[in-house]
Coordinates of C-alpha atoms and ligand atoms in Angstrom, one line a residue:
X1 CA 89.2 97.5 84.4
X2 CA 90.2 95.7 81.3
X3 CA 92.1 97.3 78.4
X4 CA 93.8 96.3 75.1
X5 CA 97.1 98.2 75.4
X6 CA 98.9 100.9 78.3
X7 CA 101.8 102.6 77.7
X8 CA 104.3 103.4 80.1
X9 CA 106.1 106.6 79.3
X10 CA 109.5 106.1 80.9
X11 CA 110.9 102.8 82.5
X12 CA 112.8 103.7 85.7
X13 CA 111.2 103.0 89.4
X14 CA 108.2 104.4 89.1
X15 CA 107.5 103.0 85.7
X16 CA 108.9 99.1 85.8
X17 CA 105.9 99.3 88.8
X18 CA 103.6 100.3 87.0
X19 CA 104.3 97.9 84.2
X20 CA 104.1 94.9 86.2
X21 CA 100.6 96.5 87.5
X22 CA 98.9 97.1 84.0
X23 CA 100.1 93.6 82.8
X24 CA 97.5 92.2 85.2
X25 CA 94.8 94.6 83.4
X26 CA 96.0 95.3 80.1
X27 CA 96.3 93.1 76.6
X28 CA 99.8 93.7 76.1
X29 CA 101.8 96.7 77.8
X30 CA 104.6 98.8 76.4
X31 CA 107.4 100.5 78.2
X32 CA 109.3 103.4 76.3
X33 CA 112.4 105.3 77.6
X34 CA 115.3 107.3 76.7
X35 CA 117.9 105.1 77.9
X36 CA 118.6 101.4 77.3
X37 CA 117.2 99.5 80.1
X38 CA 119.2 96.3 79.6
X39 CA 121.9 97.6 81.6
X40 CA 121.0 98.6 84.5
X41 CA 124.2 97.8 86.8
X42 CA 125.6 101.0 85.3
X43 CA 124.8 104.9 85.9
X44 CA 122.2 105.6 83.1
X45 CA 122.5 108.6 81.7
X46 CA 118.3 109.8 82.3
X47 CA 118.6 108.7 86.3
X48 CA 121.8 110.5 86.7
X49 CA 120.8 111.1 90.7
X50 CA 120.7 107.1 90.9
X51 CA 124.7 107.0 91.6
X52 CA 123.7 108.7 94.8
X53 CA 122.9 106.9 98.2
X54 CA 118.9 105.3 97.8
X55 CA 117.7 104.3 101.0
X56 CA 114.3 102.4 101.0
X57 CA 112.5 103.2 104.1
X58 CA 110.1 100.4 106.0
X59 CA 107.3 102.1 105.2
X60 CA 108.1 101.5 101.3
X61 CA 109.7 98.3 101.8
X62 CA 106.6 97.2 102.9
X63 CA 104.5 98.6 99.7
X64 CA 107.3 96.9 97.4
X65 CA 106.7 93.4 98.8
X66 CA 102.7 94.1 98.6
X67 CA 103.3 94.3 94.6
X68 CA 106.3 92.3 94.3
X69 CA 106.0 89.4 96.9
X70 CA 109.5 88.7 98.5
X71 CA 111.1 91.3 96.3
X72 CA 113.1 92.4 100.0
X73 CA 113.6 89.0 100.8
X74 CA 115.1 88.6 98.0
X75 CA 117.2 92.1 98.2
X76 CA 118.5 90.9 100.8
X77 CA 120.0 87.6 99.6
X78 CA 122.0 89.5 97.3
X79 CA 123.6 92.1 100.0
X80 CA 121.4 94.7 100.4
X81 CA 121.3 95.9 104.3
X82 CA 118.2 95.6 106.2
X83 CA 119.2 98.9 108.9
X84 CA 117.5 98.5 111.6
X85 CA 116.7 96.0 114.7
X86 CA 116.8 92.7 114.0
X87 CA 120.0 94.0 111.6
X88 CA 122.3 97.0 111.4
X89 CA 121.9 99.4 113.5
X90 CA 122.0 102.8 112.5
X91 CA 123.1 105.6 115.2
X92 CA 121.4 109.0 114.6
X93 CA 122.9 112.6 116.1
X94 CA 120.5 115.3 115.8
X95 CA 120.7 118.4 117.4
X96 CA 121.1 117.6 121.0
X97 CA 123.6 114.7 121.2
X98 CA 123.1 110.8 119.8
X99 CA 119.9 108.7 120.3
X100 CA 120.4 106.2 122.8
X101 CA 120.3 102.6 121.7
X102 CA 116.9 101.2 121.5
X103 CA 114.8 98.4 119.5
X104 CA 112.1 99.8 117.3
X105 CA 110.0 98.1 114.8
X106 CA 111.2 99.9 111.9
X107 CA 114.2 99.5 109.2
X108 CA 115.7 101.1 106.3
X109 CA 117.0 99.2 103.3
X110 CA 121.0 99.9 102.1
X111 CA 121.8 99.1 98.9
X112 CA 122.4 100.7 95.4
X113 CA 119.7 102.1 93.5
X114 CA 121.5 99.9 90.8
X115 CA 120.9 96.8 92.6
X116 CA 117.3 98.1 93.8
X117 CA 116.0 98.7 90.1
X118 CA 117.7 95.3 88.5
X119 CA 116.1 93.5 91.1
X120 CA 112.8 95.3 90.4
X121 CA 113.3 94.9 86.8
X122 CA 113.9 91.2 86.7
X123 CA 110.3 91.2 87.8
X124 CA 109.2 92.0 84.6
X125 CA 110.3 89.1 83.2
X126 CA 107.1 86.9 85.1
X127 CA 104.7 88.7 82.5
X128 CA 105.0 87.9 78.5
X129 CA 102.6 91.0 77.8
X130 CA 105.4 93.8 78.6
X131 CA 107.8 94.8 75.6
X132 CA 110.2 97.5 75.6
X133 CA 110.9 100.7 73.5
X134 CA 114.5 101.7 74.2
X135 CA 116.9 104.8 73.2
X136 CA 113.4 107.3 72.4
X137 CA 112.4 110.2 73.6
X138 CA 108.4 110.7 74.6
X139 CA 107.8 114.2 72.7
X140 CA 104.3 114.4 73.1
X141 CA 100.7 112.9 73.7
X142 CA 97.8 112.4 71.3
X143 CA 94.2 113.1 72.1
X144 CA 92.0 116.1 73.3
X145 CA 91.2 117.6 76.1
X146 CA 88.7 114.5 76.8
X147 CA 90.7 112.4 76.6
X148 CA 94.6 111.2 76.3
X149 CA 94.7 108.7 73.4
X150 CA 98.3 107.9 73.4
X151 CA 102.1 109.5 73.0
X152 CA 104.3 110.5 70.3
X153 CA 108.3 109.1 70.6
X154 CA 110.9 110.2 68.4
X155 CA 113.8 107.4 68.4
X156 CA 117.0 108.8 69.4
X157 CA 119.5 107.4 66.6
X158 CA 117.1 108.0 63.1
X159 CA 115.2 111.3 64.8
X160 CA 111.7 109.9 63.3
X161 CA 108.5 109.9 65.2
X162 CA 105.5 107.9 65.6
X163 CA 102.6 107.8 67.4
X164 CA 101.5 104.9 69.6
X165 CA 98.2 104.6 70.7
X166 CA 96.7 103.1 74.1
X167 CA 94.4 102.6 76.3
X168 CA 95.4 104.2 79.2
X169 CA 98.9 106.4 79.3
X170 CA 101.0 106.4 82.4
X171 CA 103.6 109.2 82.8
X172 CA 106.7 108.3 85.0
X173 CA 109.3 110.1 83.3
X174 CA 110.3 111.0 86.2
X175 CA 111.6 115.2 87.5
X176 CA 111.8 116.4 84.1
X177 CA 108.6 115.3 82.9
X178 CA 106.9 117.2 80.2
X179 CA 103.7 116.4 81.0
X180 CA 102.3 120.0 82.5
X181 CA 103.5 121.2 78.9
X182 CA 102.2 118.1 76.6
X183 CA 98.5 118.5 78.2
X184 CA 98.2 122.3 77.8
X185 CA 99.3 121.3 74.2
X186 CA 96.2 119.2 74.2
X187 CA 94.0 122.4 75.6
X188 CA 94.0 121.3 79.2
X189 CA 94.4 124.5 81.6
X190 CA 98.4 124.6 83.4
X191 CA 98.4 121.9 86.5
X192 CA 99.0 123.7 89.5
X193 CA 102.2 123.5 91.2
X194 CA 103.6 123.8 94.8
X195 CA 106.9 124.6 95.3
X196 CA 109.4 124.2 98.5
X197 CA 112.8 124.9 98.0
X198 CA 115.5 123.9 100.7
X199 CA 118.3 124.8 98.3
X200 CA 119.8 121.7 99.3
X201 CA 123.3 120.6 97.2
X202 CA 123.9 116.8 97.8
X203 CA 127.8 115.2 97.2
X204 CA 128.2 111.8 97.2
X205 CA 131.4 109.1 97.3
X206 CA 131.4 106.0 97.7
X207 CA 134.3 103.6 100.2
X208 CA 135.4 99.9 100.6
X209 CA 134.5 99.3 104.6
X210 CA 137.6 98.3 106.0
X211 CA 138.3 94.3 106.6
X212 CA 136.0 93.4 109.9
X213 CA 133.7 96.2 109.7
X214 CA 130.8 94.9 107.6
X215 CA 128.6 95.0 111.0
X216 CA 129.2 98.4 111.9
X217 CA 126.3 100.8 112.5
X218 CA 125.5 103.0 109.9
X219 CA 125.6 106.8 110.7
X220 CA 123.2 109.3 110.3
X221 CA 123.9 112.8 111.8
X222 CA 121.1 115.0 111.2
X223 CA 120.9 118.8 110.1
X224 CA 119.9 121.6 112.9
X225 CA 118.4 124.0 112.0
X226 CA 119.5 126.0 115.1
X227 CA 122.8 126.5 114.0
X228 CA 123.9 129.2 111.2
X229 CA 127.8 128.0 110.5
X230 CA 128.2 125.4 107.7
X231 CA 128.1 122.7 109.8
X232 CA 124.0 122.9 109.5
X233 CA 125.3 120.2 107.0
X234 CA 123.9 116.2 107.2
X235 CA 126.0 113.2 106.8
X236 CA 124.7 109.5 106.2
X237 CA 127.0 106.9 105.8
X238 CA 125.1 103.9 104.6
X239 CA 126.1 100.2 104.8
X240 CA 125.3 98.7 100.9
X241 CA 126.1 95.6 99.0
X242 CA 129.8 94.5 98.6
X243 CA 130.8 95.5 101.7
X244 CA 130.6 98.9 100.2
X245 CA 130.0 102.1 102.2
X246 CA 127.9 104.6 100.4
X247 CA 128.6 108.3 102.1
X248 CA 126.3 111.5 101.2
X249 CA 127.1 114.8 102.7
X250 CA 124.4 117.9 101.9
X251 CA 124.4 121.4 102.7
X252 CA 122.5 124.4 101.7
X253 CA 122.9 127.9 100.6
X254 CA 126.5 129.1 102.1
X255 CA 127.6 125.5 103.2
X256 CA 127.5 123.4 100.3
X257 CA 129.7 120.0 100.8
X258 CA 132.3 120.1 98.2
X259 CA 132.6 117.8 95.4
X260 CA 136.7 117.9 95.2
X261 CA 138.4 114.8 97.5
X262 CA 140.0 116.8 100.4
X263 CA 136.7 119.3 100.7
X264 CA 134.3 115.8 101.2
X265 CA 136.5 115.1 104.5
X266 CA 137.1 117.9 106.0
X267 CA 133.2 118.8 105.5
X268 CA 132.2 115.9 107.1
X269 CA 135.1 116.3 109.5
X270 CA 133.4 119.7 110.1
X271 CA 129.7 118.0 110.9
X272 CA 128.6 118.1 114.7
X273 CA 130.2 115.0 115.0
X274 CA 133.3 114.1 113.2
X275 CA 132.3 110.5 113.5
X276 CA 131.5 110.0 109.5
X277 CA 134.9 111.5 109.1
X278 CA 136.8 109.1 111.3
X279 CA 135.1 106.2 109.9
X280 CA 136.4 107.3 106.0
X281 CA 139.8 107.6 107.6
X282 CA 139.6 103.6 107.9
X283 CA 138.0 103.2 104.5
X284 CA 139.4 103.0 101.0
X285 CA 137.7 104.9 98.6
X286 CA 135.8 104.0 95.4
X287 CA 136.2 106.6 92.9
X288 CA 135.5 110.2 93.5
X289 CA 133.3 112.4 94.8
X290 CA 130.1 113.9 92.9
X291 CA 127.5 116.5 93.1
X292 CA 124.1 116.7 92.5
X293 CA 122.3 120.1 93.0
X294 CA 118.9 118.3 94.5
X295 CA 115.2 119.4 93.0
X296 CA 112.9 121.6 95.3
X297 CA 109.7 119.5 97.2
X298 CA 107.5 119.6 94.4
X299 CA 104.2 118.6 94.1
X300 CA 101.6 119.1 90.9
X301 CA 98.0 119.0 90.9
X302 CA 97.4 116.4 88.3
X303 CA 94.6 114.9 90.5
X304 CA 92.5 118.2 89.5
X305 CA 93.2 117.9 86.3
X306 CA 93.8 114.6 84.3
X307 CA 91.8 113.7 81.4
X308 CA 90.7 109.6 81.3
X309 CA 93.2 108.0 79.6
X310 CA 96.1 109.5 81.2
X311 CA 97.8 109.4 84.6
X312 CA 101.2 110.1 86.3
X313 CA 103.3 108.1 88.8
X314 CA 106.5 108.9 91.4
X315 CA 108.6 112.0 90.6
X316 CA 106.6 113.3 87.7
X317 CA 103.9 114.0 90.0
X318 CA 105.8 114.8 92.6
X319 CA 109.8 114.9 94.4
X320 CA 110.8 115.7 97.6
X321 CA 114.0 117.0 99.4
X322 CA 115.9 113.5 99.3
X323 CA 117.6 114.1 102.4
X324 CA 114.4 112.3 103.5
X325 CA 114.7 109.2 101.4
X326 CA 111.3 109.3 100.2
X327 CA 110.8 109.4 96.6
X328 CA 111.2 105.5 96.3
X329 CA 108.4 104.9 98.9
X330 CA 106.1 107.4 97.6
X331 CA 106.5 106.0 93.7
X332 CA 105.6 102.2 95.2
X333 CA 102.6 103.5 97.6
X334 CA 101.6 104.8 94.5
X335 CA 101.9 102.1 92.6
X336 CA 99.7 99.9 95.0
X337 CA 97.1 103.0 94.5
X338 CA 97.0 102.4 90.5
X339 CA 96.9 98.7 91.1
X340 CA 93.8 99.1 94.0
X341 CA 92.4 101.3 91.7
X342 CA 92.3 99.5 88.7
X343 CA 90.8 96.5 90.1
X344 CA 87.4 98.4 91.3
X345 CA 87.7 101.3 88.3
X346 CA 85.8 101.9 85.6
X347 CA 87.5 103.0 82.3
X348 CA 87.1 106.6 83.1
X349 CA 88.4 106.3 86.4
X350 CA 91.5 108.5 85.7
X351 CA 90.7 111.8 88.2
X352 CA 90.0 108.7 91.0
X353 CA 93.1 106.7 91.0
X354 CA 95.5 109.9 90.4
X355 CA 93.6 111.4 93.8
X356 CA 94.7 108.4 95.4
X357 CA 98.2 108.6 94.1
X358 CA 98.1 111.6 95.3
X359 CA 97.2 110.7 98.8
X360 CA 99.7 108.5 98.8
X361 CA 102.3 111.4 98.6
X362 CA 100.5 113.3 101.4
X363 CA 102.7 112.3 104.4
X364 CA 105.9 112.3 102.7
X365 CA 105.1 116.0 101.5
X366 CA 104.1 117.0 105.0
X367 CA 107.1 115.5 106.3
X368 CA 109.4 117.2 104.0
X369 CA 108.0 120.5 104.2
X370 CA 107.2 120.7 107.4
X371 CA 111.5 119.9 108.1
X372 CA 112.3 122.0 105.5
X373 CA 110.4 125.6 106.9
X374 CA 112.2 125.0 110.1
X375 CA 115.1 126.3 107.8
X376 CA 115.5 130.0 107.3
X377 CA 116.6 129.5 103.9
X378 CA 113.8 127.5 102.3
X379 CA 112.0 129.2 99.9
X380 CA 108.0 128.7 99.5
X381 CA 105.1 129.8 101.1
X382 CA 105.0 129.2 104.2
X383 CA 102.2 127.8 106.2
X384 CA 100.3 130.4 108.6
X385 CA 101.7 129.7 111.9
X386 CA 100.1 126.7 113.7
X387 CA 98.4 128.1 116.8
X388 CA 100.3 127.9 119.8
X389 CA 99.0 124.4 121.4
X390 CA 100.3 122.6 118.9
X391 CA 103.9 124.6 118.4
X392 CA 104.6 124.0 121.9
X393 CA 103.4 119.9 121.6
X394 CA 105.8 119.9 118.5
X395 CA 108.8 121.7 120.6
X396 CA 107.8 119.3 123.5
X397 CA 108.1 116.4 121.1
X398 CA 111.6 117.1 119.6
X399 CA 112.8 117.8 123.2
X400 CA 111.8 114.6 124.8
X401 CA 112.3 112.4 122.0
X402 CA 116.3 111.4 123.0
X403 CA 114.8 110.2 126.4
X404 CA 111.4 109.4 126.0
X405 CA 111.6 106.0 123.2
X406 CA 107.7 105.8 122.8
X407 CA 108.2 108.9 121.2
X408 CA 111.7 107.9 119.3
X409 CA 109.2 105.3 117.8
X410 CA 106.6 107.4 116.3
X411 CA 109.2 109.7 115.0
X412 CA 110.9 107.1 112.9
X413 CA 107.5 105.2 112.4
X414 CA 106.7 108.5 110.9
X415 CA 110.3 108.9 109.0
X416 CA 110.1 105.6 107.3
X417 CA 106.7 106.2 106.0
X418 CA 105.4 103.7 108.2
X419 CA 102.2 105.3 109.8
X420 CA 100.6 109.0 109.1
X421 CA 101.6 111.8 111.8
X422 CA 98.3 112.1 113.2
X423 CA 97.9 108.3 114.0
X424 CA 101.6 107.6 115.1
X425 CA 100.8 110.8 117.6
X426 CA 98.2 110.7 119.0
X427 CA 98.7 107.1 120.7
X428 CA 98.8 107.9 124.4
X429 CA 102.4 106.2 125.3
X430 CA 103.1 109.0 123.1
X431 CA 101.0 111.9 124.9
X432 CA 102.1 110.6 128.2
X433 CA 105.4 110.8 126.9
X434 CA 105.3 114.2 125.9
X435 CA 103.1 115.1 128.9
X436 CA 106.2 114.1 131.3
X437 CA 108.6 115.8 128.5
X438 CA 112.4 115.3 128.6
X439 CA 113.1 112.4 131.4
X440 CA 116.2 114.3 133.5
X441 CA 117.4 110.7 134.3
X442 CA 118.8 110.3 130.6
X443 CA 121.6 112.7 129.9
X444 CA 122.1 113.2 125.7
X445 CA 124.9 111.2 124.5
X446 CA 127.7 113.1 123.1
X447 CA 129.3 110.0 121.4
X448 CA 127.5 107.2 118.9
X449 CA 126.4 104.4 121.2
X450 CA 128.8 101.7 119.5
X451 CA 128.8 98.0 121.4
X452 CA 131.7 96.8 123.3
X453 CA 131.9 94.6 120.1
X454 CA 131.8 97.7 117.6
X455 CA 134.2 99.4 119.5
X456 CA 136.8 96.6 119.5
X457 CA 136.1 96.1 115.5
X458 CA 136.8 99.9 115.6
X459 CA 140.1 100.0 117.8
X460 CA 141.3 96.8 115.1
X461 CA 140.9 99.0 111.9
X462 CA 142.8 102.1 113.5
Ligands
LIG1 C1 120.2 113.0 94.7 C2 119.0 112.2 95.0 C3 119.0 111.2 96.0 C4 117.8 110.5 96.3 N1 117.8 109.6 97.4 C5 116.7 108.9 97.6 C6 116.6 108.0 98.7 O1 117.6 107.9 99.5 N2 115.5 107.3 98.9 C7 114.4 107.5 98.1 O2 113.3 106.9 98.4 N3 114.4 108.4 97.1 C8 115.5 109.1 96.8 N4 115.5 109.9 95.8 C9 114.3 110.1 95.0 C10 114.3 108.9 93.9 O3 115.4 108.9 93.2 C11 113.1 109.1 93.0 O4 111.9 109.3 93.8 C12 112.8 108.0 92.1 O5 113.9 107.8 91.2 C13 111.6 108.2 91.3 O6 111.5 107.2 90.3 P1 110.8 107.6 88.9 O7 110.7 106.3 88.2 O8 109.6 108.4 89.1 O9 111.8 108.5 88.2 P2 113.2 108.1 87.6 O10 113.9 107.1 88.4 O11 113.9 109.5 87.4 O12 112.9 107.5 86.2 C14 112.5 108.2 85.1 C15 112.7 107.4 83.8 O13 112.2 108.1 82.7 C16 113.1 108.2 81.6 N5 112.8 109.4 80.9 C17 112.8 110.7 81.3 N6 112.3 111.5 80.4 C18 112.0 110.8 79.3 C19 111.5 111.1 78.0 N7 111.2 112.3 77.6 N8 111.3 110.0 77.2 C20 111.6 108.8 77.5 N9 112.1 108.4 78.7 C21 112.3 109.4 79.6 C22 114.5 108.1 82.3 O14 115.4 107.6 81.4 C23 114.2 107.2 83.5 O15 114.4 105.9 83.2 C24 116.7 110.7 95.5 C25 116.7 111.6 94.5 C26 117.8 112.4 94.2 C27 117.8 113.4 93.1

């Protein structure tokens, strides 16, 4: 598919991707946001969640380097953590004790989602046919129900507007898109929405590791849903660049973490395992605390319903709980959907590639929802109850996962975005794993399963 000009609305993850995706189809490209992308090492006002902890998981790692060759190489010369055997390790608690050490094929990235998105942006430079609108507002798009012929922007300082016509449009203005709203103002019906709602309120600080403990695992102790104090809470502390810890604690309704200094301990003192706690006792840390009341999962139907000329890409067409880490992956799986399906497209392709951007957020939504309804307090509609077979394979599933590491592997190989459910599954390691269900010989561990080595880096800082 060749074009004249595309227009990216919005120029954070989602849309520096799909930037350096059009400029292999496209005349010239254009890039418009509200913010001024030139500097991008500090919190931008429109991606106020980015000063929270971004993990990438393997799964979109992996997407990143099939559109940006070497981008993690790269990421990882400049300090970002690769989490995950060979690396860091990270030690996970989850409602039965802590996993027991073991080598899986699968990673995390830890760095700053300042550090993620210059890296990504610096990409841009490679293609002379991308320019930059900065510091306006998209208000609108142009066209009819037929057809999306561009957007109107209003620039921020003088308040004018002008239209800008294209091609093809691409939407990634990320959660508060206005896009539902601009295409029903062009006579398209409302997109249908679905709606899951953890209530989940996310508080994040960031900490200088102390001297000696850059190798140190990072720590990830899960939420259970079994219990009904506030310590259903999660806590991740997460190795970054800098030797910089980045620590997020989350809670929902009736046990939110607190945002004040002394509240941020003593919650994460108060998590099933104080380890997070006792770590930040070592640590120094960088400024304070802050909030972030997180969006429901939410996914919209834009695949039913876009007219050619117009698509949408990572949050705007759908976010998830981020205590899953997986908006990142889901915006660059979908990214490598545009690019697939602009190479084999025709012009009025539109409905086709946004079906396969939107079957690129199809395991990260069953994921997150599926978690989520295991939470009384999730709001949604919840799915009928699976028939009894598969409950019980589920239950069997969580139960022998701590002992039983084929099935560790397809749980995280599932986490990071790495292989669908059904496929990671139904391998038969797997279903003889479950089939045996919890080995008796491996007892859960109550403690993180630190090295000799950790634990002498440990007893040093104290
Ligand atoms: C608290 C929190 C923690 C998260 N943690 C993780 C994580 O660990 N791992 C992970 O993978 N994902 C995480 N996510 C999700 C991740 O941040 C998003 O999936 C990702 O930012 C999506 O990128 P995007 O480009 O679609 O949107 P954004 O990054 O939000 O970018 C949208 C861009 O559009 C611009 N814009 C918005 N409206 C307009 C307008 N009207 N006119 C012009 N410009 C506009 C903004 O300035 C911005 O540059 C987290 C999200 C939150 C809220």
């Amino acid at each position: 598919m060749t074009m004249r000009h595309a227009l990216v609305l919005g120029g954070g993850f989602a849309g520096t991707l799909a930037a350096i995706v059009l400029a292999h189809h496209a005349d010239t490209v254009m890039v418009v946001d509200r913010d001024r992308l030139d500097d991008a090492e500090a919190p931008r006002r429109g991606i106020p969640h980015g000063r929270h902890t971004h993990v990438l998981v393997s799964g979109g790692a992996r997407a990143l380097d099939k559109l940006l060759p070497g981008i993690t190489d790269h990421l990882f010369s400049l300090g970002a953590q690769r989490i995950g055997l060979p690396g860091r390790y990270m030690a996970t608690a989850a409602g039965g004790g802590w996993f027991p050490r073991h080598e899986g094929r699968q990673f995390i990235i830890g760095c700053s989602r300042a550090l993620l998105e210059a890296t990504v942006r610096e990409r841009l430079l490679d293609h002379n046919n991308i320019t930059f609108v900065s510091s306006a507002d998209v208000v609108g798009l142009t066209g009819d129900p037929a057809r999306v012929t561009g957007a109107r922007i209003r620039d921020r300082a003088t308040r004018t507007e002008r239209t800008i016509e294209a091609d093809l449009v691409i939407d990634s203005t990320g959660r508060s898109s206005r896009a539902p709203q601009w295409l029903v103002e062009l006579g398209l019906p409302e997109v249908e929405e679905d709606v899951v709602d953890p209530q989940i309120f996310y508080v994040t600080r960031r900490y200088r590791a102390p001297d000696g403990a850059h190798n140190l695992p990072a720590i990830n102790i899960m939420a259970d849903p079994t219990r009904t104090d506030r310590v259903r809470g999660s806590g991740l502390l997460l190795p970054i660049e800098n030797g910089t810890w980045s620590v997020t604690l989350s809670g929902t309704v009736g046990g939110h973490p607190p945002v004040e200094e002394a509240g941020f301990h003593d919650f994460a003192a108060g998590l099933p395992y104080p380890t997070i706690a006792e770590l930040l006792d070592l640590a120094e840390p960088l400024g304070s605390p802050f909030g972030f009341k997180a969006d429901a999962n939410r996914r919209k139907h834009f695949d039913k319903l876009v007219p050619p000329g117009f698509l949408v890409l990572g949050d705007a067409a759908a976010t998830f709980n981020p205590v899953y880490g997986h908006g990142l992956t889901v915006a660059a799986r979908g990214a490598v959907a545009l690019r697939d399906g602009l190479a084999r497209a025709r012009a009025e392709a539109s409905q086709d590639i946004q079906r396969a951007i939107a079957r690129a957020s199809q395991d990260a939504w069953m994921m997150a929802t599926s978690q989520d309804f295991r939470f009384p307090q999730t709001l949604g509609p919840r799915p009928e109850s699976r028939d009894g077979l598969a409950q019980r394979f589920q239950e069997r599933l969580g139960r022998s996962a701590m002992s039983r590491p084929a099935i560790a592997d397809a749980q995280m190989a599932i986490f990071t975005l790495s292989t669908s459910p059904a496929e990671a599954l139904m391998r038969p390691s797997v279903l003889l794993s479950a089939l045996r269900g919890p080995d008796p010989a491996v007892k859960p561990l109550s403690e993180p399963p630190f090295t000799p080595d950790e634990r002498e880096v440990l007893a040093q800082c104290r």
